[in-house]
mmCIF file of C-alpha atoms in Angstrom:
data_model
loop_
_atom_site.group_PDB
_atom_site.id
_atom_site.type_symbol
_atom_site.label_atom_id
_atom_site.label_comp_id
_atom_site.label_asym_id
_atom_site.label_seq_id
_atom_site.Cartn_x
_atom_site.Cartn_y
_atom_site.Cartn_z
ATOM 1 C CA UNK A 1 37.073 61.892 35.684
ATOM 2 C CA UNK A 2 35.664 58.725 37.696
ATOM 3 C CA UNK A 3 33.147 56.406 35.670
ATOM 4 C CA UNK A 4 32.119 53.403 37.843
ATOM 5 C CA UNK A 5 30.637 49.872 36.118
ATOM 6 C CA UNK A 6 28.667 47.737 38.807
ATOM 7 C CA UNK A 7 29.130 44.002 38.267
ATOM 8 C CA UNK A 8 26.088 42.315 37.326
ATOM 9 C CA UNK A 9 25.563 38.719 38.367
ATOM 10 C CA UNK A 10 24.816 36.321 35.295
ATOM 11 C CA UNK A 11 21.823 33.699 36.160
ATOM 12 C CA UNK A 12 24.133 30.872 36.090
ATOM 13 C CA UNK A 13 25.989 32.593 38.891
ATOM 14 C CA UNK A 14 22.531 33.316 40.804
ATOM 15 C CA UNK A 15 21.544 29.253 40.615
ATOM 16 C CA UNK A 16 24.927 27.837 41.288
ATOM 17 C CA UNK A 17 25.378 30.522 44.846
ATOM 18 C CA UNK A 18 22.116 28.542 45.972
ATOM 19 C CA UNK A 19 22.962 25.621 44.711
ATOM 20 C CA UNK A 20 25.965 26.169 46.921
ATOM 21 C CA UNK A 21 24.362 27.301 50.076
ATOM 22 C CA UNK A 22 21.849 24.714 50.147
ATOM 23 C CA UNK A 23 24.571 22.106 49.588
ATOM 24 C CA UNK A 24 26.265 23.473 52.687
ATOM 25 C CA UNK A 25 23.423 23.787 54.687
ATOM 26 C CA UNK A 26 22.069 20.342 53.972
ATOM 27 C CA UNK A 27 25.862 18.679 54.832
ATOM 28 C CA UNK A 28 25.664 20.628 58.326
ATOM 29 C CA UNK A 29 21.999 19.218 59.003
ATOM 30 C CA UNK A 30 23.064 15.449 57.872
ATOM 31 C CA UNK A 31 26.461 15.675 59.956
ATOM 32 C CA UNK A 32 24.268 17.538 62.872
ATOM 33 C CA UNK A 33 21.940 14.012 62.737
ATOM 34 C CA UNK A 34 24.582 11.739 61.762
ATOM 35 C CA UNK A 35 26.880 12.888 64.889
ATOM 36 C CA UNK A 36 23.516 13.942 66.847
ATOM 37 C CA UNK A 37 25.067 17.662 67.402
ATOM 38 C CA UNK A 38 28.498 16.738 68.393
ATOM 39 C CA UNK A 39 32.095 18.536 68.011
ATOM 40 C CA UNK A 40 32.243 17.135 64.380
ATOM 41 C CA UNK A 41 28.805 18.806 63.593
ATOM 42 C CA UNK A 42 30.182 21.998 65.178
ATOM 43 C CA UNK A 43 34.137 21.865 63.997
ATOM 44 C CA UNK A 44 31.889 21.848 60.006
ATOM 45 C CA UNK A 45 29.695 24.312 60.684
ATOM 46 C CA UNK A 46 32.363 27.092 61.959
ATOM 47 C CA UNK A 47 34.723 25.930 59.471
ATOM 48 C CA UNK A 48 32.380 26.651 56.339
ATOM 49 C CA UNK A 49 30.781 29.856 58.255
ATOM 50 C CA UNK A 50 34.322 31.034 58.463
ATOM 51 C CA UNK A 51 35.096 29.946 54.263
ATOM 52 C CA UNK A 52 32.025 31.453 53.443
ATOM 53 C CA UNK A 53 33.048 34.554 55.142
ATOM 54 C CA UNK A 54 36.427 34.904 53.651
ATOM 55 C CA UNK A 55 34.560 34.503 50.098
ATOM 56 C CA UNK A 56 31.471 37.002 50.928
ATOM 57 C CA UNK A 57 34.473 39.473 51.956
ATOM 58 C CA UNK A 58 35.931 38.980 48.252
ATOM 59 C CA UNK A 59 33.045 38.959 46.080
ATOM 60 C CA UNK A 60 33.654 41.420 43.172
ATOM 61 C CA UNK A 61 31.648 44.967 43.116
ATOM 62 C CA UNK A 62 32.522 47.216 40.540
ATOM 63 C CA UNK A 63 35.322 48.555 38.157
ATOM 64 C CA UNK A 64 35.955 51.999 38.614
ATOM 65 C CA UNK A 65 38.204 53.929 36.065
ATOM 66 C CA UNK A 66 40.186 56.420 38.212
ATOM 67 C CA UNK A 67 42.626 59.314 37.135
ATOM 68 C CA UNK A 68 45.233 57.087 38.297
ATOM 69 C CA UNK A 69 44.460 54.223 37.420
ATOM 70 C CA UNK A 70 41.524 51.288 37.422
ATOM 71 C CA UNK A 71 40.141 49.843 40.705
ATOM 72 C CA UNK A 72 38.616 46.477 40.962
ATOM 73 C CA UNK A 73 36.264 46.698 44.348
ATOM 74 C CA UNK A 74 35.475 43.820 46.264
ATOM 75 C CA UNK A 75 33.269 43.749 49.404
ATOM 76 C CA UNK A 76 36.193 44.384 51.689
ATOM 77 C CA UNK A 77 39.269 45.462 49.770
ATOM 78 C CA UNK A 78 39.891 46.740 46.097
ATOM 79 C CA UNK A 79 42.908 46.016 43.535
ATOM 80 C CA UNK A 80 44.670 49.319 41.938
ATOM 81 C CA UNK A 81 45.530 49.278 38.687
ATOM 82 C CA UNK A 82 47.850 52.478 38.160
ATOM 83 C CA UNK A 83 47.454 53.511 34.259
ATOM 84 C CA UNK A 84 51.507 53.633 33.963
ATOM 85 C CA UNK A 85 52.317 49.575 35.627
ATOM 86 C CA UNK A 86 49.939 48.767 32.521
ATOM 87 C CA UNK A 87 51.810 46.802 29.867
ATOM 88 C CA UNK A 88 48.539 46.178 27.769
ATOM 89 C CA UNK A 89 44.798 45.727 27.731
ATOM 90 C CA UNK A 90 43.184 43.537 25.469
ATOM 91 C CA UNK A 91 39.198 41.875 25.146
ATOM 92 C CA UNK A 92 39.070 38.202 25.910
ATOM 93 C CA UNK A 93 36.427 35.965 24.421
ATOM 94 C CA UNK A 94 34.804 33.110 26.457
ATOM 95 C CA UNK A 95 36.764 30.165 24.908
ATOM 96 C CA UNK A 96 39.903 31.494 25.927
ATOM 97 C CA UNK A 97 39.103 30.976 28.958
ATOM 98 C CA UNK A 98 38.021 27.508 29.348
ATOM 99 C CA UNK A 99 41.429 26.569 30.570
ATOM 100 C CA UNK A 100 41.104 27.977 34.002
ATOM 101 C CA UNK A 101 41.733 26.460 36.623
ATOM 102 C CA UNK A 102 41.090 27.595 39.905
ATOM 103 C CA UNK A 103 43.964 27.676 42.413
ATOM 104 C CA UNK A 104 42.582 29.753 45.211
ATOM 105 C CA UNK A 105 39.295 30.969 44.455
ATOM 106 C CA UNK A 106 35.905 31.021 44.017
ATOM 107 C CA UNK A 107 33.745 29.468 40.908
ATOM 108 C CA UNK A 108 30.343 30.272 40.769
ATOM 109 C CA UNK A 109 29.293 31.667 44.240
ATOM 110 C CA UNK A 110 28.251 35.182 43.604
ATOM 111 C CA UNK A 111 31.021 35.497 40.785
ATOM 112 C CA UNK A 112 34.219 33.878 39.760
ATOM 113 C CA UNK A 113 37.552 35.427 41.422
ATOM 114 C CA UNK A 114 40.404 34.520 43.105
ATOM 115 C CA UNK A 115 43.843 33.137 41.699
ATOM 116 C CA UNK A 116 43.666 30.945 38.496
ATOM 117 C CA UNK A 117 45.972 28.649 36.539
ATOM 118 C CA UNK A 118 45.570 29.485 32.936
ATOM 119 C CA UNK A 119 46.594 25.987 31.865
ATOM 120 C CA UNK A 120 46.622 26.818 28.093
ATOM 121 C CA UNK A 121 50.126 29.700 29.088
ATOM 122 C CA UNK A 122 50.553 27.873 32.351
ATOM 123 C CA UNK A 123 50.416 31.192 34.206
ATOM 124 C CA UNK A 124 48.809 32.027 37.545
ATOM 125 C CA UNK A 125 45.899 34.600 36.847
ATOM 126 C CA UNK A 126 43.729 36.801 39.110
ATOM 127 C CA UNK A 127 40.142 37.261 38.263
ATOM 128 C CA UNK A 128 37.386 39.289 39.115
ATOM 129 C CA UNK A 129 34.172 38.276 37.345
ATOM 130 C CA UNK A 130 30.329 38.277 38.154
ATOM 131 C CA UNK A 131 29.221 36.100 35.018
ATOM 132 C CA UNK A 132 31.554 33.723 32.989
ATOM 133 C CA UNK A 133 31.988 36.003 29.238
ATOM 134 C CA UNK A 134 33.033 39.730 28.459
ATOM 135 C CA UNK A 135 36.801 39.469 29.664
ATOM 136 C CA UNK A 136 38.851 42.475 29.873
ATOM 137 C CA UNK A 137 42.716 41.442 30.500
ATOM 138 C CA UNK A 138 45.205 43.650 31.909
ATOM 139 C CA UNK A 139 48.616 42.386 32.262
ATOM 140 C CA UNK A 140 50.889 45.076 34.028
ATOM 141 C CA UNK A 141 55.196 45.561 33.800
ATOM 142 C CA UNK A 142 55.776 42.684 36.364
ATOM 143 C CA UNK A 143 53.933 40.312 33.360
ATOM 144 C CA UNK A 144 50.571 39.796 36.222
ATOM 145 C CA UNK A 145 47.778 39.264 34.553
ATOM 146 C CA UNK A 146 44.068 40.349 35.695
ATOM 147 C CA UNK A 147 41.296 39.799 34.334
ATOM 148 C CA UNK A 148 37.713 40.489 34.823
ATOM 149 C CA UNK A 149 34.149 41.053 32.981
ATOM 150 C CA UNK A 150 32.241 44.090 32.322
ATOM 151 C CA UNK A 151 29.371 44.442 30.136
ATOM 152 C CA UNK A 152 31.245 47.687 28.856
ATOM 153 C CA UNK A 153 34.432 46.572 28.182
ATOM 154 C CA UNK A 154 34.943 48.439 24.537
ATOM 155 C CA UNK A 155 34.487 51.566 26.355
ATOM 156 C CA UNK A 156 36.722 50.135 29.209
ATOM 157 C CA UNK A 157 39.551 49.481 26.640
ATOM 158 C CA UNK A 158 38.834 52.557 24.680
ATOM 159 C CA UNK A 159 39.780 54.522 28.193
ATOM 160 C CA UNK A 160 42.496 52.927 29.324
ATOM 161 C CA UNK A 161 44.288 52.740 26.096
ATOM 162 C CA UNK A 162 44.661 56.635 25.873
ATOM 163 C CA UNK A 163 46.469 56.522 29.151
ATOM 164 C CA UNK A 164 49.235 53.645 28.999
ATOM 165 C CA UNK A 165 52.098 54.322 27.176
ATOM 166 C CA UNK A 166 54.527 51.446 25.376
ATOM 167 C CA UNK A 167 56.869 49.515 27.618
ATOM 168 C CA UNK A 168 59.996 48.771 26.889
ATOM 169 C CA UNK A 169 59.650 44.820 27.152
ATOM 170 C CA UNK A 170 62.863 43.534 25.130
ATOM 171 C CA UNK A 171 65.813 42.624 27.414
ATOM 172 C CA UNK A 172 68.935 44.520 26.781
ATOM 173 C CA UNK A 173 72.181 42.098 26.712
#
């Protein structure tokens, strides 16, 4: 049984991705005066056409709850999930997550994702979120943690919870 949940982009997330683009594009026109269409000009307008590529390329999809496990799709790749590397899965509310830090990442242009620093556990955290609220975390055996947002995360939780078993997570001496 597959069920698939498209992301859906908050507003803030809409206005900040222009905001964004028309931030870059106005930089490349003022360096493309400013250096009247030199190598400088040129060296900042391939290096944030290539940026903006890499980010485009990892812009968060859709969660899709798999027999084996959950996929997180992105434009170009996806992250798997499998149901028995699941330690637990737990709701997150917003305020939890004001203490995110991004590491390597993107914050606001078409979604939030990327590696985090959770500076409240000070623990790198990947993300995969469209709109800043409705956190799902996962954290697997290895102690990773994921998280990202789904307007149906109850029924997201519900689902995954009948297929992860208790870990063992207690160190034997």
């Amino acid at each position: 049984m597959v069920k698939i949940y498209k992301y859906k982009l908050g507003c803030r997330v809409i206005y900040t991705s222009v905001i964004y683009l028309l931030l870059f594009v106005g930089v490349s026109v003022l360096l493309g005066f400013i250096y009247e269409g030199g190598y400088i000009s040129a060296w900042f307008i391939s290096l944030i056409l290539a940026v903006l590529a890499l980010m485009v390329l990892s812009i968060p999809r859709k969660v899709v709850l798999a027999d084996d496990g959950i996929e997180i799709h992105c434009i170009s790749d996806y992250t798997l999930l499998e149901y028995a590397d699941i330690a637990s899965i737990r709701p997150v509310e917003r305020k939890e997550m004001k203490a995110c830090l991004p590491i390597f990442g993107a914050v606001g242009f078409f979604g939030h994702y990327g590696r985090f620093l959770n500076l409240r556990t000070m623990e790198f955290v990947h993300i995969y979120a469209s709109r800043w609220d409705k956190f799902v975390e996962i954290t697997d055996c290895d102690g990773d943690k994921y998280y990202f947002s789904c307007e149906e995360r109850s029924d997201i939780i519900k689902h995954v919870e009948e297929f992860i078993k208790p870990h063992d997570t207690q160190e034997n001496i």
